């Protein structure tokens, strides 16, 4: 009877802090994407996202000057009041319709008050 040996799966790879810092720096370069950098170096993009997030959290906890401030609501002061109704365009009393089907073109102009009835008749 033959004996088969099953090779143990390799454990998780461990990356040095220097390597992680290099990968984070490459992500900051103009035109670089986290996914592109990760795939180019044989990493999963989620792992690189985690390294970036962990470094950001470590900077925030240490009170480092480069730490990003937390997102917050920023009020925007209004410099002037916009008058109500002053900037509306004048309302036209007539409606112009242009209907085209193939080479046939029909142009109509009708009063605004009769436009609904005219459209019902046309679309019937």
PDB file of C-alpha atoms in Angstrom:
ATOM      1  CA  UNK A   1       0.000   0.000   0.000  1.00  0.00           C
ATOM      2  CA  UNK A   2       1.294   3.442  -0.922  1.00  0.00           C
ATOM      3  CA  UNK A   3       1.375   6.301   1.505  1.00  0.00           C
ATOM      4  CA  UNK A   4       0.452   9.743   0.351  1.00  0.00           C
ATOM      5  CA  UNK A   5       1.674  12.772   2.162  1.00  0.00           C
ATOM      6  CA  UNK A   6      -0.473  15.841   2.095  1.00  0.00           C
ATOM      7  CA  UNK A   7       1.512  19.026   1.951  1.00  0.00           C
ATOM      8  CA  UNK A   8       0.431  21.541   4.519  1.00  0.00           C
ATOM      9  CA  UNK A   9      -1.019  24.708   3.138  1.00  0.00           C
ATOM     10  CA  UNK A  10       1.290  27.640   3.492  1.00  0.00           C
ATOM     11  CA  UNK A  11       0.334  30.022   6.273  1.00  0.00           C
ATOM     12  CA  UNK A  12      -0.529  33.622   5.848  1.00  0.00           C
ATOM     13  CA  UNK A  13       2.177  35.790   4.441  1.00  0.00           C
ATOM     14  CA  UNK A  14       3.530  38.461   6.686  1.00  0.00           C
ATOM     15  CA  UNK A  15       4.650  41.756   5.234  1.00  0.00           C
ATOM     16  CA  UNK A  16       7.091  44.127   6.860  1.00  0.00           C
ATOM     17  CA  UNK A  17       6.047  47.589   7.949  1.00  0.00           C
ATOM     18  CA  UNK A  18       8.477  49.004   5.364  1.00  0.00           C
ATOM     19  CA  UNK A  19       6.759  47.100   2.548  1.00  0.00           C
ATOM     20  CA  UNK A  20       3.334  48.250   3.745  1.00  0.00           C
ATOM     21  CA  UNK A  21       4.573  51.854   3.860  1.00  0.00           C
ATOM     22  CA  UNK A  22       5.950  51.528   0.309  1.00  0.00           C
ATOM     23  CA  UNK A  23       2.609  50.207  -0.969  1.00  0.00           C
ATOM     24  CA  UNK A  24       0.681  52.996   0.782  1.00  0.00           C
ATOM     25  CA  UNK A  25       3.059  55.556  -0.737  1.00  0.00           C
ATOM     26  CA  UNK A  26       2.542  54.105  -4.228  1.00  0.00           C
ATOM     27  CA  UNK A  27      -1.211  54.518  -3.785  1.00  0.00           C
ATOM     28  CA  UNK A  28      -0.683  58.242  -3.141  1.00  0.00           C
ATOM     29  CA  UNK A  29       1.118  58.798  -6.460  1.00  0.00           C
ATOM     30  CA  UNK A  30      -0.829  60.725  -9.125  1.00  0.00           C
ATOM     31  CA  UNK A  31      -2.913  58.427 -11.307  1.00  0.00           C
ATOM     32  CA  UNK A  32      -2.427  55.397  -9.061  1.00  0.00           C
ATOM     33  CA  UNK A  33      -5.358  53.315  -7.891  1.00  0.00           C
ATOM     34  CA  UNK A  34      -5.359  51.060  -4.866  1.00  0.00           C
ATOM     35  CA  UNK A  35      -6.592  48.129  -6.946  1.00  0.00           C
ATOM     36  CA  UNK A  36      -3.928  48.672  -9.602  1.00  0.00           C
ATOM     37  CA  UNK A  37      -1.094  48.899  -7.082  1.00  0.00           C
ATOM     38  CA  UNK A  38      -2.333  45.838  -5.215  1.00  0.00           C
ATOM     39  CA  UNK A  39      -2.676  43.651  -8.290  1.00  0.00           C
ATOM     40  CA  UNK A  40       0.694  44.790  -9.670  1.00  0.00           C
ATOM     41  CA  UNK A  41       2.345  43.528  -6.474  1.00  0.00           C
ATOM     42  CA  UNK A  42       0.344  40.316  -6.084  1.00  0.00           C
ATOM     43  CA  UNK A  43      -1.831  41.621  -3.257  1.00  0.00           C
ATOM     44  CA  UNK A  44      -5.568  41.640  -2.761  1.00  0.00           C
ATOM     45  CA  UNK A  45      -6.973  45.197  -2.943  1.00  0.00           C
ATOM     46  CA  UNK A  46      -8.874  44.685   0.334  1.00  0.00           C
ATOM     47  CA  UNK A  47      -5.593  44.006   2.129  1.00  0.00           C
ATOM     48  CA  UNK A  48      -4.100  47.260   0.857  1.00  0.00           C
ATOM     49  CA  UNK A  49      -7.268  49.137   1.854  1.00  0.00           C
ATOM     50  CA  UNK A  50      -6.900  47.660   5.343  1.00  0.00           C
ATOM     51  CA  UNK A  51      -3.246  48.763   5.583  1.00  0.00           C
ATOM     52  CA  UNK A  52      -4.226  52.305   4.596  1.00  0.00           C
ATOM     53  CA  UNK A  53      -7.099  52.358   7.087  1.00  0.00           C
ATOM     54  CA  UNK A  54      -4.920  50.974   9.903  1.00  0.00           C
ATOM     55  CA  UNK A  55      -2.173  53.539   9.224  1.00  0.00           C
ATOM     56  CA  UNK A  56      -4.739  56.360   9.231  1.00  0.00           C
ATOM     57  CA  UNK A  57      -6.172  55.139  12.543  1.00  0.00           C
ATOM     58  CA  UNK A  58      -2.701  54.801  14.075  1.00  0.00           C
ATOM     59  CA  UNK A  59      -1.842  58.394  13.060  1.00  0.00           C
ATOM     60  CA  UNK A  60      -5.106  59.654  14.519  1.00  0.00           C
ATOM     61  CA  UNK A  61      -4.543  57.840  17.832  1.00  0.00           C
ATOM     62  CA  UNK A  62      -0.968  59.059  18.148  1.00  0.00           C
ATOM     63  CA  UNK A  63      -1.990  62.672  17.559  1.00  0.00           C
ATOM     64  CA  UNK A  64       0.299  62.854  14.534  1.00  0.00           C
ATOM     65  CA  UNK A  65       0.213  66.143  12.628  1.00  0.00           C
ATOM     66  CA  UNK A  66      -0.549  64.339   9.343  1.00  0.00           C
ATOM     67  CA  UNK A  67      -3.698  62.775  10.754  1.00  0.00           C
ATOM     68  CA  UNK A  68      -6.789  63.683   8.797  1.00  0.00           C
ATOM     69  CA  UNK A  69      -9.418  65.544  10.783  1.00  0.00           C
ATOM     70  CA  UNK A  70     -12.747  63.746  11.075  1.00  0.00           C
ATOM     71  CA  UNK A  71     -15.382  64.691   8.539  1.00  0.00           C
ATOM     72  CA  UNK A  72     -17.702  67.365   9.852  1.00  0.00           C
ATOM     73  CA  UNK A  73     -20.538  69.596   8.755  1.00  0.00           C
ATOM     74  CA  UNK A  74     -19.288  72.938   7.515  1.00  0.00           C
ATOM     75  CA  UNK A  75     -21.873  75.742   7.506  1.00  0.00           C
ATOM     76  CA  UNK A  76     -21.883  78.021   4.475  1.00  0.00           C
ATOM     77  CA  UNK A  77     -22.907  81.608   5.196  1.00  0.00           C
ATOM     78  CA  UNK A  78     -25.342  83.208   2.762  1.00  0.00           C
ATOM     79  CA  UNK A  79     -24.139  86.554   1.448  1.00  0.00           C
ATOM     80  CA  UNK A  80     -27.429  87.824   0.095  1.00  0.00           C
ATOM     81  CA  UNK A  81     -31.091  87.031  -0.145  1.00  0.00           C
ATOM     82  CA  UNK A  82     -32.486  85.980  -3.515  1.00  0.00           C
ATOM     83  CA  UNK A  83     -35.763  87.776  -4.215  1.00  0.00           C
ATOM     84  CA  UNK A  84     -38.685  85.410  -4.655  1.00  0.00           C
ATOM     85  CA  UNK A  85     -40.335  85.516  -8.063  1.00  0.00           C
ATOM     86  CA  UNK A  86     -38.004  88.142  -9.476  1.00  0.00           C
ATOM     87  CA  UNK A  87     -35.954  85.845 -11.690  1.00  0.00           C
ATOM     88  CA  UNK A  88     -38.718  83.761 -13.279  1.00  0.00           C
ATOM     89  CA  UNK A  89     -39.076  84.073 -17.052  1.00  0.00           C
ATOM     90  CA  UNK A  90     -42.359  85.507 -18.323  1.00  0.00           C
ATOM     91  CA  UNK A  91     -45.076  82.937 -19.023  1.00  0.00           C
ATOM     92  CA  UNK A  92     -46.086  82.649 -22.647  1.00  0.00           C
ATOM     93  CA  UNK A  93     -49.801  82.648 -23.446  1.00  0.00           C
ATOM     94  CA  UNK A  94     -49.310  80.440 -26.518  1.00  0.00           C
ATOM     95  CA  UNK A  95     -47.890  76.959 -26.981  1.00  0.00           C
ATOM     96  CA  UNK A  96     -46.065  75.873 -30.108  1.00  0.00           C
ATOM     97  CA  UNK A  97     -46.272  72.207 -31.103  1.00  0.00           C
ATOM     98  CA  UNK A  98     -44.168  70.518 -33.752  1.00  0.00           C
ATOM     99  CA  UNK A  99     -45.151  66.967 -34.656  1.00  0.00           C
ATOM    100  CA  UNK A 100     -43.078  64.897 -37.051  1.00  0.00           C
ATOM    101  CA  UNK A 101     -43.723  61.449 -38.461  1.00  0.00           C
ATOM    102  CA  UNK A 102     -41.400  60.439 -41.241  1.00  0.00           C
ATOM    103  CA  UNK A 103     -41.329  63.275 -43.742  1.00  0.00           C
ATOM    104  CA  UNK A 104     -44.633  64.765 -42.571  1.00  0.00           C
ATOM    105  CA  UNK A 105     -44.174  67.758 -40.257  1.00  0.00           C
ATOM    106  CA  UNK A 106     -47.066  69.628 -38.635  1.00  0.00           C
ATOM    107  CA  UNK A 107     -46.464  72.857 -36.713  1.00  0.00           C
ATOM    108  CA  UNK A 108     -49.237  74.306 -34.562  1.00  0.00           C
ATOM    109  CA  UNK A 109     -49.627  77.266 -32.284  1.00  0.00           C
ATOM    110  CA  UNK A 110     -52.530  77.332 -29.860  1.00  0.00           C
ATOM    111  CA  UNK A 111     -53.562  79.271 -26.756  1.00  0.00           C
ATOM    112  CA  UNK A 112     -52.320  77.832 -23.479  1.00  0.00           C
ATOM    113  CA  UNK A 113     -55.865  77.342 -22.223  1.00  0.00           C
ATOM    114  CA  UNK A 114     -56.747  75.038 -25.161  1.00  0.00           C
ATOM    115  CA  UNK A 115     -53.479  73.065 -25.327  1.00  0.00           C
ATOM    116  CA  UNK A 116     -54.727  70.142 -23.199  1.00  0.00           C
ATOM    117  CA  UNK A 117     -57.855  69.618 -25.305  1.00  0.00           C
ATOM    118  CA  UNK A 118     -55.849  69.855 -28.533  1.00  0.00           C
ATOM    119  CA  UNK A 119     -53.316  67.266 -27.354  1.00  0.00           C
ATOM    120  CA  UNK A 120     -56.094  64.874 -26.287  1.00  0.00           C
ATOM    121  CA  UNK A 121     -57.604  65.096 -29.782  1.00  0.00           C
ATOM    122  CA  UNK A 122     -54.251  64.598 -31.511  1.00  0.00           C
ATOM    123  CA  UNK A 123     -53.186  61.630 -29.377  1.00  0.00           C
ATOM    124  CA  UNK A 124     -56.572  59.884 -29.557  1.00  0.00           C
TER     125      UNK A 124
END
